[in-house]
Amino acid sequence: MWFKDLFGIKKRAGLPFFLYSTLTKSKEEFTQPRYVRSVRMYNCGPTVYDTSHIGNLRSYVFADLVRRTLEYNGFSVKQVINITDFGHLSSDADSGQDKMSAALKREGLELTLENMRMLADRYIEEFYRDLKQLNIGTERILFPRASDHIAGEIAMIRTLEEKSYTYTGADGVYFDTSRFSEYGKLGDINISGLQEGARVAAAEDKRRPTDFLLWKKDERIGWDSPWGKGFPGWHIECSAMVNATLGKQIDIHTGGIDLMPTHHNNEIAQSESATGKRPFSRFWLHHEFLNIQDEKISKSVGNMINLPTLVEKGYHPISLRYLFLGAHYRSPLNFTWEALDAAQTSYLKLRRLVDAEKNEGRPPSEWQRKIHERFNDDLDTAGALGAMWEMIKGKKLSGATIKAGILDADQVFGLGLGKPDELADSLCQKTFGVPVELSELPERVQTLVEAREAARKEKKWEQADSLRKDLQKMNYAIEDTSEGPRLFRKE
Ligand code: AMP
Ligand code: ZN
């Protein structure tokens, strides 16, 4: 049932929607966006100096799940994922090299803006391809590029300068965090602890370890500015891009947990100081890492796996999405090939179930509620998956009703069930076998199938299961649909 609230927002009745915000360290109800029309959501995006690994992709699947849950709850969403194609230094302490410049060196390319753009283009294409393969609708997302927003970035630094939030050193312009009394409020950063470790901190002219570069001077590459040639810092890029695409204040900001202490606290300090408006973002959502053997997947550890590698190994990209759904986003997730195998089998089973049934049912309301209560409880996708499988295995609903229930839940899961997909079809055949007509099979197979049907009708589940196993030994798999059993022969 739907109703409209005071603002005309269509809502599902009786289901409050909670999200855990790092800012308040609590689950808060999302009731309405700041601006009536739509929820404004910004997701920190990729630094395009290399191919994204599957850990990075957890970030965008998570953002897509937030979007889908909002939409299911009746909100429309304006979503932005930025592209960092400049200014992301290899260390958060403002030392090290710009990651894009390092990538040019790696590729043997001359340090020019044109080469930088060309290299970024390559990884942006790959990024869009990865998103599409994970069923993330790129056409509905805005992807601003840091190097296209230089004017806005310079303008924001000037504003901060005019308001005396900056100082200039030999290597660039710094944000003076002592001027922002709430610095570190996200995640309660221990500032005094940082001050004690100050001497370990990197950049030369920095007055305190929490200060950070807004503009990095560089004679070799970059853009002209009031502070000389150079380029903007990674943090100001995000603040300026939020401002340019979504406005001064937004509803939701997301990113990996590693971005929370520095990058996101810096974004808050810059944006709230420049605009004078708080809070910069109402909700701050952070997802945990994807690990391998309890170690974060990252380029520096050298344990990277990319989406194309999974496909080469015979996996469907959506199996990775299914794997992500099985863990809460605020829990670290260990990647193993066995876990991916299991995710793929479950995903393909769902496809089979949906494809075998007609579109004649309506979602069963009690289960629908159970499943969406899980989604609305801070995106408990694992709980929602559990509830959905319970609904499927309950043996109480018709096949068509179950299909409708699965498709309803898939509006949030985003597995793209029911959509034509050749790769999924061929993987289904490999995993479950080729469909065969019962009448064309040897008599003893037909007899076993009939005996199993009879046992099922009499609710003799154990006997039915044992007959299913006999069929499996003969390389036949059986699936029950509303129109009777379907048989598959395994090669
Ligand atoms: P980057 O391209 O390095 O700027 O990172 C893009 C996004 O991926 C950020 O939100 C990071 O927090 C996130 N990220 C990086 N490594 C992992 C990982 N192993 N698991 C989950 N997210 C990650
Ligand atoms: Zn960012």
Short mmCIF file of C-alpha atoms in Angstrom, two decimals, residues 27-310:
data_model
loop_
_atom_site.label_atom_id
_atom_site.label_comp_id
_atom_site.label_asym_id
_atom_site.label_seq_id
_atom_site.Cartn_x
_atom_site.Cartn_y
_atom_site.Cartn_z
CA LYS A 27 20.83 4.41 13.08
CA GLU A 28 18.69 7.34 12.07
CA GLU A 29 15.42 7.35 10.21
CA PHE A 30 15.56 8.77 6.72
CA THR A 31 12.29 10.64 6.50
CA GLN A 32 12.70 13.16 3.72
CA PRO A 33 15.36 14.85 1.63
CA ARG A 34 16.56 18.37 2.38
CA TYR A 35 15.16 19.60 -0.91
CA VAL A 36 11.71 18.32 -1.70
CA ARG A 37 12.30 16.96 -5.15
CA SER A 38 14.99 14.36 -4.66
CA VAL A 39 17.59 12.87 -2.40
CA ARG A 40 21.04 14.23 -3.18
CA MET A 41 23.69 11.59 -2.82
CA TYR A 42 27.42 11.84 -3.47
CA ASN A 43 29.64 8.75 -3.64
CA CYS A 44 33.41 9.15 -3.59
CA GLY A 45 34.53 7.61 -6.84
CA PRO A 46 37.59 6.04 -8.40
CA THR A 47 41.06 7.46 -8.85
CA VAL A 48 41.51 6.51 -12.48
CA TYR A 49 45.21 5.67 -12.54
CA ASP A 50 44.64 1.93 -12.78
CA THR A 51 41.95 -0.71 -13.26
CA SER A 52 39.50 -0.87 -10.35
CA HIS A 53 39.82 -3.99 -8.22
CA ILE A 54 36.86 -5.91 -6.83
CA GLY A 55 37.35 -4.18 -3.44
CA ASN A 56 36.73 -0.79 -5.08
CA LEU A 57 33.65 -2.24 -6.72
CA ARG A 58 32.10 -2.99 -3.32
CA SER A 59 31.89 0.78 -2.97
CA TYR A 60 29.71 1.29 -6.03
CA VAL A 61 27.50 -1.74 -5.48
CA PHE A 62 26.90 -0.38 -1.98
CA ALA A 63 26.00 3.06 -3.36
CA ASP A 64 23.65 1.40 -5.84
CA LEU A 65 21.94 -0.49 -3.00
CA VAL A 66 21.41 2.77 -1.09
CA ARG A 67 19.90 4.27 -4.22
CA ARG A 68 17.63 1.31 -4.90
CA THR A 69 16.40 1.18 -1.30
CA LEU A 70 15.62 4.89 -1.41
CA GLU A 71 13.77 4.42 -4.67
CA TYR A 72 11.81 1.46 -3.35
CA ASN A 73 10.76 3.70 -0.47
CA GLY A 74 9.39 6.20 -2.95
CA PHE A 75 12.20 8.76 -3.11
CA SER A 76 13.79 9.92 -6.31
CA VAL A 77 17.56 10.20 -6.20
CA LYS A 78 20.10 12.52 -7.75
CA GLN A 79 23.32 10.53 -7.59
CA VAL A 80 26.86 11.68 -8.29
CA ILE A 81 30.01 9.55 -8.44
CA ASN A 82 33.08 11.66 -9.00
CA ILE A 83 36.11 10.72 -11.04
CA THR A 84 39.46 11.68 -9.51
CA ASP A 85 41.75 12.22 -12.47
CA PHE A 86 44.23 14.48 -10.70
CA GLY A 87 45.48 15.53 -7.30
CA HIS A 88 45.25 12.26 -5.32
CA LEU A 89 48.67 11.99 -3.68
CA SER A 90 50.03 8.59 -2.77
CA SER A 91 49.96 9.49 0.93
CA ASP A 92 47.15 11.06 2.93
CA ALA A 93 49.81 13.12 4.76
CA ASP A 94 50.29 15.26 1.64
CA SER A 95 53.55 13.62 0.73
CA GLY A 96 54.40 11.38 -2.18
CA GLN A 97 53.54 11.76 -5.82
CA ASP A 98 50.26 12.47 -7.56
CA LYS A 99 48.94 8.99 -8.45
CA MET A 100 48.12 10.03 -12.04
CA SER A 101 51.62 11.43 -12.61
CA ALA A 102 53.08 8.17 -11.29
CA ALA A 103 50.84 6.23 -13.70
CA LEU A 104 52.17 8.26 -16.65
CA LYS A 105 55.69 7.37 -15.62
CA ARG A 106 54.71 3.71 -15.33
CA GLU A 107 53.34 3.82 -18.91
CA GLY A 108 56.45 5.60 -20.23
CA LEU A 109 54.38 8.66 -21.18
CA GLU A 110 55.49 12.28 -21.05
CA LEU A 111 54.10 14.35 -18.19
CA THR A 112 51.47 16.44 -20.03
CA LEU A 113 47.83 17.24 -19.37
CA GLU A 114 46.86 15.63 -22.70
CA ASN A 115 48.52 12.35 -21.74
CA MET A 116 46.93 12.53 -18.34
CA ARG A 117 43.50 12.91 -19.90
CA MET A 118 44.11 10.08 -22.35
CA LEU A 119 45.23 7.70 -19.60
CA ALA A 120 42.26 8.64 -17.42
CA ASP A 121 39.90 8.07 -20.38
CA ARG A 122 41.10 4.49 -20.63
CA TYR A 123 40.36 3.68 -17.00
CA ILE A 124 37.08 5.60 -17.03
CA GLU A 125 35.88 3.41 -19.91
CA GLU A 126 36.84 0.31 -17.92
CA PHE A 127 35.07 1.71 -14.87
CA TYR A 128 31.80 2.29 -16.75
CA ARG A 129 32.03 -1.22 -18.21
CA ASP A 130 32.49 -2.70 -14.70
CA LEU A 131 29.50 -0.75 -13.36
CA LYS A 132 27.26 -1.88 -16.23
CA GLN A 133 28.29 -5.50 -15.73
CA LEU A 134 27.30 -5.19 -12.09
CA ASN A 135 23.87 -3.91 -13.17
CA ILE A 136 24.51 -0.36 -12.00
CA GLY A 137 22.59 2.05 -14.26
CA THR A 138 25.30 4.49 -15.36
CA GLU A 139 22.83 6.55 -17.41
CA ARG A 140 21.14 7.70 -14.21
CA ILE A 141 24.35 8.83 -12.49
CA LEU A 142 26.35 12.00 -12.97
CA PHE A 143 30.13 11.45 -13.20
CA PRO A 144 31.93 14.79 -12.78
CA ARG A 145 35.63 14.77 -13.49
CA ALA A 146 37.98 16.67 -11.17
CA SER A 147 39.99 18.18 -14.03
CA ASP A 148 36.79 19.59 -15.57
CA HIS A 149 36.10 21.54 -12.36
CA ILE A 150 39.38 23.42 -11.90
CA ALA A 151 37.65 26.82 -11.92
CA GLY A 152 35.23 25.75 -9.18
CA GLU A 153 38.08 24.27 -7.14
CA ILE A 154 40.12 27.47 -7.40
CA ALA A 155 37.03 29.55 -6.52
CA MET A 156 36.43 27.50 -3.38
CA ILE A 157 40.07 27.85 -2.28
CA ARG A 158 39.79 31.63 -2.83
CA THR A 159 36.68 31.76 -0.66
CA LEU A 160 38.50 29.86 2.07
CA GLU A 161 41.44 32.24 1.71
CA GLU A 162 39.19 35.29 1.98
CA LYS A 163 37.67 33.83 5.13
CA SER A 164 41.19 33.25 6.56
CA TYR A 165 41.03 29.48 6.63
CA THR A 166 44.28 29.04 4.71
CA TYR A 167 48.02 29.70 4.82
CA THR A 168 50.62 29.39 2.13
CA GLY A 169 53.84 27.42 2.31
CA ALA A 170 56.60 26.68 -0.16
CA ASP A 171 54.75 23.69 -1.64
CA GLY A 172 51.26 25.15 -1.77
CA VAL A 173 48.18 26.42 0.01
CA TYR A 174 47.07 24.67 3.18
CA PHE A 175 43.78 24.48 5.04
CA ASP A 176 44.33 25.63 8.63
CA THR A 177 42.39 23.06 10.66
CA SER A 178 42.86 25.04 13.90
CA ARG A 179 40.34 27.51 12.45
CA PHE A 180 37.63 24.86 12.22
CA SER A 181 36.68 24.01 15.77
CA GLU A 182 34.76 20.86 14.87
CA TYR A 183 37.61 19.34 12.89
CA GLY A 184 37.64 15.54 13.22
CA LYS A 185 33.99 15.23 14.28
CA LEU A 186 33.40 12.40 11.84
CA GLY A 187 34.46 9.23 13.63
CA ASP A 188 35.81 11.24 16.61
CA ILE A 189 39.34 11.55 15.30
CA ASN A 190 41.91 11.81 18.08
CA ILE A 191 43.44 15.15 17.15
CA SER A 192 45.72 15.44 20.17
CA GLY A 193 47.13 11.99 19.39
CA LEU A 194 47.86 13.21 15.90
CA GLN A 195 49.52 16.37 17.23
CA GLU A 196 51.90 14.28 19.31
CA GLY A 197 52.96 12.33 16.24
CA ALA A 198 53.43 15.57 14.36
CA ARG A 199 57.09 15.16 13.64
CA VAL A 200 56.43 12.00 11.71
CA ALA A 201 54.02 13.90 9.48
CA ALA A 202 55.24 14.58 6.03
CA ALA A 203 54.97 17.85 4.17
CA GLU A 204 57.51 20.52 5.10
CA ASP A 205 55.44 23.64 5.69
CA LYS A 206 52.53 22.06 7.37
CA ARG A 207 51.84 23.71 10.73
CA ARG A 208 49.99 20.75 12.20
CA PRO A 209 49.45 17.18 11.01
CA THR A 210 45.74 17.62 10.40
CA ASP A 211 46.27 20.58 8.01
CA PHE A 212 46.06 19.58 4.38
CA LEU A 213 46.91 20.84 0.92
CA LEU A 214 44.29 22.71 -1.04
CA TRP A 215 46.60 23.66 -3.90
CA LYS A 216 49.83 21.86 -4.69
CA LYS A 217 52.40 23.96 -6.51
CA ASP A 218 54.02 22.14 -9.41
CA GLU A 219 56.06 23.79 -12.15
CA ARG A 220 56.00 20.70 -14.35
CA ILE A 221 52.29 20.07 -14.78
CA GLY A 222 48.93 21.58 -13.90
CA TRP A 223 46.94 24.78 -14.30
CA ASP A 224 47.61 28.46 -13.60
CA SER A 225 46.19 29.81 -10.37
CA PRO A 226 46.56 32.80 -8.01
CA TRP A 227 49.12 30.64 -6.15
CA GLY A 228 51.18 29.67 -9.18
CA LYS A 229 51.06 26.70 -11.50
CA GLY A 230 49.98 23.44 -9.95
CA PHE A 231 46.93 21.40 -9.15
CA PRO A 232 44.14 21.12 -6.57
CA GLY A 233 44.25 18.67 -3.69
CA TRP A 234 42.06 15.58 -3.79
CA HIS A 235 39.87 16.76 -0.88
CA ILE A 236 38.95 20.16 -2.36
CA GLU A 237 38.09 18.43 -5.62
CA CYS A 238 35.30 16.49 -3.91
CA SER A 239 33.99 19.53 -2.02
CA ALA A 240 33.92 21.59 -5.21
CA MET A 241 32.28 18.85 -7.25
CA VAL A 242 29.57 18.35 -4.63
CA ASN A 243 28.93 22.09 -4.73
CA ALA A 244 28.82 22.19 -8.54
CA THR A 245 26.59 19.16 -9.04
CA LEU A 246 24.38 18.90 -5.95
CA GLY A 247 24.63 22.19 -4.07
CA LYS A 248 25.89 23.42 -0.72
CA GLN A 249 24.23 20.76 1.40
CA ILE A 250 23.42 17.17 0.57
CA ASP A 251 21.52 14.28 2.12
CA ILE A 252 23.91 11.37 1.84
CA HIS A 253 27.66 11.04 1.34
CA THR A 254 29.29 7.63 1.02
CA GLY A 255 32.72 6.05 0.72
CA GLY A 256 34.94 3.31 2.03
CA ILE A 257 35.87 3.34 5.70
CA ASP A 258 39.45 4.33 4.79
CA LEU A 259 38.19 7.68 3.50
CA MET A 260 36.42 8.56 6.74
CA PRO A 261 39.21 9.87 9.04
CA THR A 262 41.05 12.18 6.63
CA HIS A 263 39.34 12.67 3.28
CA HIS A 264 35.83 13.04 4.65
CA ASN A 265 36.77 15.13 7.68
CA ASN A 266 38.65 17.38 5.28
CA GLU A 267 35.66 17.62 2.97
CA ILE A 268 33.46 18.64 5.92
CA ALA A 269 35.98 21.26 7.10
CA GLN A 270 36.32 22.82 3.63
CA SER A 271 32.68 22.76 2.64
CA GLU A 272 31.23 23.96 5.94
CA SER A 273 33.87 26.72 6.19
CA ALA A 274 33.41 27.87 2.59
CA THR A 275 29.61 27.84 2.51
CA GLY A 276 28.91 28.63 6.18
CA LYS A 277 26.22 25.93 6.08
CA ARG A 278 26.07 22.84 8.32
CA PRO A 279 25.77 20.02 8.06
CA PHE A 280 27.49 19.60 4.71
CA SER A 281 25.92 16.15 4.51
CA ARG A 282 23.08 14.91 6.69
CA PHE A 283 24.10 11.24 6.53
CA TRP A 284 27.63 9.83 6.23
CA LEU A 285 27.68 6.17 5.25
CA HIS A 286 30.85 4.10 5.22
CA HIS A 287 31.30 0.56 4.00
CA GLU A 288 33.94 -1.87 5.18
CA PHE A 289 36.64 -3.49 3.09
CA LEU A 290 36.70 -6.49 0.87
CA ASN A 291 39.64 -8.57 2.10
CA ILE A 292 41.64 -11.53 0.97
CA GLN A 293 42.92 -13.66 3.83
CA ASP A 294 41.96 -10.87 6.21
CA GLU A 295 44.02 -8.32 4.34
CA LYS A 296 42.45 -5.36 2.50
CA ILE A 297 42.54 -5.77 -1.27
CA SER A 298 44.77 -3.00 -2.47
CA LYS A 299 47.29 -2.14 -5.08
CA SER A 300 50.06 -1.70 -2.52
CA VAL A 301 49.56 -5.21 -1.08
CA GLY A 302 49.52 -6.61 -4.63
CA ASN A 303 46.52 -8.89 -4.03
CA MET A 304 44.28 -7.30 -6.65
CA ILE A 305 41.60 -9.15 -8.55
CA ASN A 306 39.64 -7.32 -11.24
CA LEU A 307 36.21 -7.99 -12.68
CA PRO A 308 37.53 -9.16 -16.09
CA THR A 309 39.66 -11.76 -14.24
CA LEU A 310 36.50 -13.21 -12.70
#
